[in-house]
Short mmCIF file of C-alpha atoms in Angstrom, two decimals:
data_model
loop_
_atom_site.label_atom_id
_atom_site.label_comp_id
_atom_site.label_asym_id
_atom_site.label_seq_id
_atom_site.Cartn_x
_atom_site.Cartn_y
_atom_site.Cartn_z
CA MET A 1 37.67 14.11 78.80
CA ARG A 2 40.38 16.74 78.03
CA LEU A 3 39.11 18.43 81.40
CA THR A 4 39.16 15.35 83.14
CA PHE A 5 42.91 14.73 82.56
CA ILE A 6 43.98 18.03 83.25
CA ALA A 7 42.09 18.28 86.67
CA ALA A 8 43.59 14.89 87.42
CA VAL A 9 47.20 16.24 86.50
CA LEU A 10 46.97 19.38 88.36
CA ALA A 11 45.20 17.55 91.29
CA PHE A 12 48.11 15.22 91.70
CA LEU A 13 50.93 17.50 91.04
CA ALA A 14 49.64 19.97 93.60
CA ASP A 15 49.50 17.04 96.09
CA GLN A 16 52.81 15.39 95.40
CA ALA A 17 54.57 18.92 95.50
CA SER A 18 53.13 19.51 98.56
CA LYS A 19 54.31 16.57 100.30
CA ILE A 20 57.61 16.96 98.76
CA TRP A 21 57.80 20.44 100.23
CA ILE A 22 56.34 19.27 103.73
CA LEU A 23 58.65 16.30 103.90
CA TYR A 24 62.20 17.74 102.30
CA GLY A 25 61.59 21.12 102.13
CA LEU A 26 59.95 22.03 105.60
CA GLY A 27 61.40 19.07 107.05
CA LEU A 28 58.41 18.52 109.08
CA ALA A 29 59.23 14.83 110.14
CA THR A 30 61.94 16.32 112.43
CA ARG A 31 60.96 19.71 112.71
CA GLY A 32 57.66 18.57 114.27
CA PRO A 33 54.10 20.56 114.27
CA VAL A 34 54.00 23.90 112.76
CA GLU A 35 51.39 26.59 113.24
CA VAL A 36 50.38 28.12 110.22
CA ILE A 37 47.29 29.83 111.41
CA PRO A 38 47.13 29.61 115.19
CA GLY A 39 43.99 27.69 116.20
CA ILE A 40 43.04 27.02 112.84
CA LEU A 41 45.70 25.40 110.88
CA THR A 42 48.51 23.35 111.78
CA PHE A 43 51.25 21.18 109.57
CA ARG A 44 51.38 18.01 111.57
CA LEU A 45 53.00 14.94 109.86
CA GLY A 46 51.03 11.90 109.84
CA TRP A 47 51.67 8.56 108.08
CA ASN A 48 48.24 6.92 107.12
CA THR A 49 48.35 3.11 106.46
CA GLY A 50 44.66 2.94 106.55
CA VAL A 51 41.75 4.79 104.59
CA ASN A 52 39.88 7.79 106.01
CA PHE A 53 40.94 8.68 109.74
CA GLY A 54 43.06 5.62 109.79
CA LEU A 55 40.24 3.04 109.46
CA PHE A 56 41.61 -0.55 108.77
CA ALA A 57 45.11 0.36 109.47
CA ASN A 58 45.94 -2.63 111.45
CA SER A 59 47.24 -5.06 108.80
CA ALA A 60 49.23 -2.34 106.89
CA GLU A 61 51.12 -4.46 104.41
CA THR A 62 47.88 -6.33 103.23
CA THR A 63 45.84 -3.20 103.62
CA ARG A 64 48.77 -1.18 101.49
CA TRP A 65 48.43 -3.39 98.33
CA ILE A 66 44.61 -3.68 98.68
CA LEU A 67 44.06 0.15 98.88
CA ILE A 68 46.40 0.77 95.81
CA ALA A 69 44.52 -1.98 93.40
CA ILE A 70 41.01 -0.29 94.45
CA ALA A 71 42.75 3.07 93.82
CA LEU A 72 43.51 2.10 90.46
CA ILE A 73 39.97 0.40 89.68
CA ILE A 74 37.86 3.27 90.68
CA SER A 75 40.17 5.53 88.93
CA ALA A 76 39.82 3.53 85.86
CA TRP A 77 35.85 3.15 86.24
CA ILE A 78 35.57 7.29 86.81
CA LEU A 79 37.83 7.81 83.64
CA TRP A 80 35.36 5.04 81.74
CA TRP A 81 32.53 7.03 83.12
CA ALA A 82 34.13 10.38 82.26
CA ARG A 83 34.53 9.14 78.75
CA THR A 84 30.92 7.43 78.12
CA GLY A 85 28.55 9.34 80.40
CA LEU A 86 29.69 12.60 81.78
CA THR A 87 29.03 15.62 79.40
CA ARG A 88 28.95 18.73 81.74
CA ALA A 89 32.16 20.36 82.30
CA MET A 90 31.91 20.62 85.94
CA ALA A 91 31.46 16.92 86.06
CA LEU A 92 34.38 16.06 83.99
CA ILE A 93 36.59 18.25 86.31
CA SER A 94 35.16 16.73 89.30
CA ALA A 95 35.86 13.15 87.82
CA GLY A 96 39.53 14.40 87.19
CA LEU A 97 39.81 15.56 90.68
CA ILE A 98 39.00 12.08 92.21
CA VAL A 99 41.49 10.46 89.93
CA GLY A 100 44.43 12.80 90.49
CA GLY A 101 43.57 12.44 94.38
CA ALA A 102 43.26 8.88 94.24
CA LEU A 103 46.65 8.34 92.19
CA ALA A 104 48.68 10.64 94.16
CA ASN A 105 47.57 8.58 97.54
CA ALA A 106 48.20 5.48 95.89
CA LEU A 107 51.66 6.48 94.76
CA ASP A 108 52.45 7.59 98.31
CA ARG A 109 51.40 4.08 99.49
CA VAL A 110 53.94 2.46 96.81
CA ILE A 111 56.79 4.90 97.73
CA TYR A 112 56.18 5.20 101.49
CA GLY A 113 54.01 2.29 102.48
CA ALA A 114 51.68 5.00 103.69
CA VAL A 115 49.84 8.14 102.73
CA VAL A 116 51.36 11.66 104.00
CA ASP A 117 49.09 13.47 105.84
CA PHE A 118 49.98 16.79 107.02
CA LEU A 119 47.12 19.22 107.17
CA ASN A 120 45.26 19.45 110.66
CA THR A 121 42.37 22.21 111.09
CA THR A 122 40.80 23.19 114.25
CA CYS A 123 37.90 25.24 115.19
CA CYS A 124 35.64 26.95 117.48
CA GLY A 125 37.60 25.23 120.61
CA PHE A 126 37.50 21.63 118.97
CA GLN A 127 40.76 19.98 118.94
CA ASN A 128 40.61 17.94 115.61
CA PRO A 129 43.37 14.77 116.28
CA TYR A 130 43.16 13.95 112.31
CA THR A 131 45.01 15.19 109.67
CA PHE A 132 44.62 15.24 105.82
CA ASN A 133 46.20 16.20 102.60
CA ILE A 134 45.67 17.82 99.49
CA ALA A 135 44.66 14.45 97.48
CA ASP A 136 41.98 14.35 100.06
CA ILE A 137 40.71 17.71 99.34
CA ALA A 138 40.52 16.66 95.61
CA ILE A 139 38.91 13.23 96.09
CA PHE A 140 36.16 15.05 98.47
CA ALA A 141 35.69 18.06 96.01
CA GLY A 142 35.37 15.77 93.44
CA ALA A 143 32.84 13.50 95.04
CA ALA A 144 30.88 16.38 95.99
CA GLY A 145 31.25 17.73 92.39
CA LEU A 146 29.84 14.49 91.07
CA LEU A 147 27.11 14.37 92.83
CA ILE A 148 26.04 18.05 92.17
CA PHE A 149 26.77 17.84 88.31
CA ALA A 150 26.65 14.45 87.00
CA ASP A 151 23.70 13.37 84.95
CA ALA A 152 22.09 10.84 87.38
CA LYS A 153 20.62 8.78 84.37
CA LYS A 154 24.33 8.35 83.21
CA ILE A 155 25.97 6.53 86.39
CA THR A 156 24.91 2.92 85.40
CA PRO A 157 26.53 1.25 82.52
#
């Protein structure tokens, strides 16, 4: 469990620190998009009131509180699973990445009413219209890690 908490705290802090820097240090809201690596990485501010790719963003206020509740429930379940069923170090770290990322995005919803997204990647001539953040990366990496490292027999209670 210690690895889970360390990974969760590190993912949470990395995400929140990056968002504070983007919003207040870099001033991306007033500055506009910044090309970090031309043709590959751009900082472009996006306020996501929905879920991935802005899905379910129509009734923002209702969705906001539902998504906060879902993040808390999933985080609690993953922490329970880490405590009772996960044994491999990489699985425990993966669980922590999901929890840290989910709680960081939930905090954004509480503070700003939306998730702060700012990373925009493009490649090979494809213009990606979507933005994401460090928490999204942690959630994705954690989910992939659980698929790879969790013992499938121990997923169900």
